[in-house]
Each structure stands twice: as C-alpha cells, then as structure tokens.
mmCIF file of C-alpha atoms in Angstrom:
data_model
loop_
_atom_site.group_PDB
_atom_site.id
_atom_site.type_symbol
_atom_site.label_atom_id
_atom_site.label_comp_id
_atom_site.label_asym_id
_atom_site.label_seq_id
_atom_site.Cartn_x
_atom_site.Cartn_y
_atom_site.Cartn_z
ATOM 1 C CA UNK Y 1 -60.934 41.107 28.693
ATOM 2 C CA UNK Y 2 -63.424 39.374 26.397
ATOM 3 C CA UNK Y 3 -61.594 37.508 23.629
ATOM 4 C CA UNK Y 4 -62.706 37.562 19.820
ATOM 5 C CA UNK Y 5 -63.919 34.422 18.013
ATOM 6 C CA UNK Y 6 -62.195 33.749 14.362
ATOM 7 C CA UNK Y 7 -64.894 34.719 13.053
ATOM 8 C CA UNK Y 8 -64.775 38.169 14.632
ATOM 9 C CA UNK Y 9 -60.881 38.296 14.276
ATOM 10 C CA UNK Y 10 -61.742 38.246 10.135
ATOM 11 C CA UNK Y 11 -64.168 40.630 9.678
ATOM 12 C CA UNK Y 12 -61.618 43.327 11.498
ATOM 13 C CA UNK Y 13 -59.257 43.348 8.529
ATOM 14 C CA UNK Y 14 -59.652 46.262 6.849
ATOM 15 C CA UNK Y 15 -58.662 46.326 3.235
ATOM 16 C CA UNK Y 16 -56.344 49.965 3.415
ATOM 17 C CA UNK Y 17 -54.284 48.346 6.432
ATOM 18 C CA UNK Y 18 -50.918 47.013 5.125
ATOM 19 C CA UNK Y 19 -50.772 43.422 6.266
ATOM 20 C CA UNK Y 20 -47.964 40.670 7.068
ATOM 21 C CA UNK Y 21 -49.214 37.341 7.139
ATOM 22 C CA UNK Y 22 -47.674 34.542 9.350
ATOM 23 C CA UNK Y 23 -48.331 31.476 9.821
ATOM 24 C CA UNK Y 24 -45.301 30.362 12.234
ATOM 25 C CA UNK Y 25 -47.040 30.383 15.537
ATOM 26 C CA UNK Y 26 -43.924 31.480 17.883
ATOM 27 C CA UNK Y 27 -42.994 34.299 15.934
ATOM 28 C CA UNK Y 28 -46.824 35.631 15.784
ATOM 29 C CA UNK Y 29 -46.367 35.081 19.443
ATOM 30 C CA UNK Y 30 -43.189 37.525 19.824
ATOM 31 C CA UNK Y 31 -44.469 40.085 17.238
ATOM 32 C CA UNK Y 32 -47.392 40.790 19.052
ATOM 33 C CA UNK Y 33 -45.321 41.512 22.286
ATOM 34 C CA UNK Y 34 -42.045 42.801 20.584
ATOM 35 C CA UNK Y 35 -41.420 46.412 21.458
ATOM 36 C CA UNK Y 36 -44.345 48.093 19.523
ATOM 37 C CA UNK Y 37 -46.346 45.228 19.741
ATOM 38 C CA UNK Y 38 -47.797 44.372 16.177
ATOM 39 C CA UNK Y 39 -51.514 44.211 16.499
ATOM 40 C CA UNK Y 40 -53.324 40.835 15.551
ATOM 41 C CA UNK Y 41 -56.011 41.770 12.866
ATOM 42 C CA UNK Y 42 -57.223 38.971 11.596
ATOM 43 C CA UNK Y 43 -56.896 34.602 11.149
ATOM 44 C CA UNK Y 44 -57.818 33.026 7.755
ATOM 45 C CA UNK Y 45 -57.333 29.808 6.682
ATOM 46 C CA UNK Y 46 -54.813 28.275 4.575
ATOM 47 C CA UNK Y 47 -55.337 24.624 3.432
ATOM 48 C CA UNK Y 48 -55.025 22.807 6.824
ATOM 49 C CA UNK Y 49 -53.563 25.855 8.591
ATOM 50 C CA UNK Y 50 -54.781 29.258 10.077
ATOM 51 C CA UNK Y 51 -52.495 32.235 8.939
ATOM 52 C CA UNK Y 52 -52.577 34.976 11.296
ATOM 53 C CA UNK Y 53 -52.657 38.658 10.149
ATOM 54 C CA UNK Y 54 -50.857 41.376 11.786
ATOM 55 C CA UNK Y 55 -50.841 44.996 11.089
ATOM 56 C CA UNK Y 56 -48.077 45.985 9.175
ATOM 57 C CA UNK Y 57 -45.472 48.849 8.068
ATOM 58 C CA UNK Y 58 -41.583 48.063 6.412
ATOM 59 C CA UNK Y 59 -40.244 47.870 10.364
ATOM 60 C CA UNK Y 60 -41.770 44.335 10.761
ATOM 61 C CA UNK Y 61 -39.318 42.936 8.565
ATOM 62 C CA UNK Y 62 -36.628 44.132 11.310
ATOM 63 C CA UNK Y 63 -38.161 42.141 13.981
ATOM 64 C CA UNK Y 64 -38.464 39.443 12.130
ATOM 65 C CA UNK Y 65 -34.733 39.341 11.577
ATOM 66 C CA UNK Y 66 -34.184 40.275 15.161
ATOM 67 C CA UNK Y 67 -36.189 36.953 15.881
ATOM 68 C CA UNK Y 68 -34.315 34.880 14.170
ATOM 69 C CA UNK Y 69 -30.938 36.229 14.930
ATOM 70 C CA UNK Y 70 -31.470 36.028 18.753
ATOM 71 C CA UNK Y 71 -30.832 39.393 18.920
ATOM 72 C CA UNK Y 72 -34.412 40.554 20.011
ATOM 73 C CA UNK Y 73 -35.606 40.144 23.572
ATOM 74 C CA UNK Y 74 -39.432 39.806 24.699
ATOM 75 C CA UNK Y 75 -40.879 39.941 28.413
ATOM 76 C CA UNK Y 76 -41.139 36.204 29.086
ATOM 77 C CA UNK Y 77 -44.480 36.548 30.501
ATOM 78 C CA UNK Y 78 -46.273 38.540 28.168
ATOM 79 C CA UNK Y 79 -44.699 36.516 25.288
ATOM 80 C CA UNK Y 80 -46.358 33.198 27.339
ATOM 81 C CA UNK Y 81 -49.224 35.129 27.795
ATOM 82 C CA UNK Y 82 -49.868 35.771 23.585
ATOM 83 C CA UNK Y 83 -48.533 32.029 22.892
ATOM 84 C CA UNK Y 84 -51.494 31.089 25.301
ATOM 85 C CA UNK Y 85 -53.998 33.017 23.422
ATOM 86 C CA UNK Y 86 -53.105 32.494 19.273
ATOM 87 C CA UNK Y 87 -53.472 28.541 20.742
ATOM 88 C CA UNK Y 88 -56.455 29.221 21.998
ATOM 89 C CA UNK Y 89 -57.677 31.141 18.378
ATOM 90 C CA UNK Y 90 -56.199 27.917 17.275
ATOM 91 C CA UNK Y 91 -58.159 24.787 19.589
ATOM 92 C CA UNK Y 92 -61.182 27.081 19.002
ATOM 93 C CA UNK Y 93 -61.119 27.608 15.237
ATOM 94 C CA UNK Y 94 -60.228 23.690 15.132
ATOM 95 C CA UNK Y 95 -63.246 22.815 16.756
ATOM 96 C CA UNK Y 96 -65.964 24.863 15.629
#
C-alpha cells in the first residue's frame, strides 16, 4: 500500500465531513484502529505541531473516554502498526 504525503492527506478533507481534530499522537493511534476504525482525513499544522483530522460522528467522543478510562482494548499490532505510520506523516512533514 502506497502511503499519502501531507500534502495529499490535506487536500482529502472535505468540507461536509464532520471532523475531530487531535493532536495527541497515541490516541490518533488507537482511534484509527478502535473498533470502527476512525478514518485519518487529513494533517494541518498548528504552530509547531501537526493536528491530525479524523472523520467524525457524536460516537468518537465514547472512545475517547474509553481511552482514557482503560476500558477500551485495541489489537496490539495493528495499534503499533498506525503509531508507526502517523510518525512517519510526522518525520516526513518535519522534513520537507
């Protein structure tokens, strides 16, 4: 699977898509491989950060809790295999 520059990433957010925008890099991490799997839309820039956009709906504010209660479990795996990627997004957005 090819993977998306920043660039690329942005220009897929579509303006009628609710959004949720993180920029805590574990938890963008477990939402994308958390039971329905929140799809990464988009990466913008926020002062000396990058703020990853997911797809949205109300529900997303119940995994979020579930994250930070502990109460949520992720396949270890695919939630190393995400973490690998956003910090890849991340090296590559750093040095362009």
């Amino acid at each position: 699977m090819e993977r998306a520059s920043c660039e690329e990433l942005e220009e897929l957010v579509e303006p009628e898509v609710e959004t949720k925008e993180i920029s805590d890099l574990a938890l963008t991490a477990f939402l994308t491989t958390y039971e329905i799997g929140w799809k990464l839309i988009g990466v913008k820039p926020e002062g000396k950060r990058l703020v990853f956009i997911l797809e949205s709906s109300p529900e997303i504010e119940n995994d979020i809790l579930a994250y930070y209660n502990h109460s949520a479990k992720v396949d270890p795996l695919a939630f190393s295999e995400s973490l690998r990627n956003l910090k890849s997004i991340l090296y590559n957005r750093r040095h362009v």
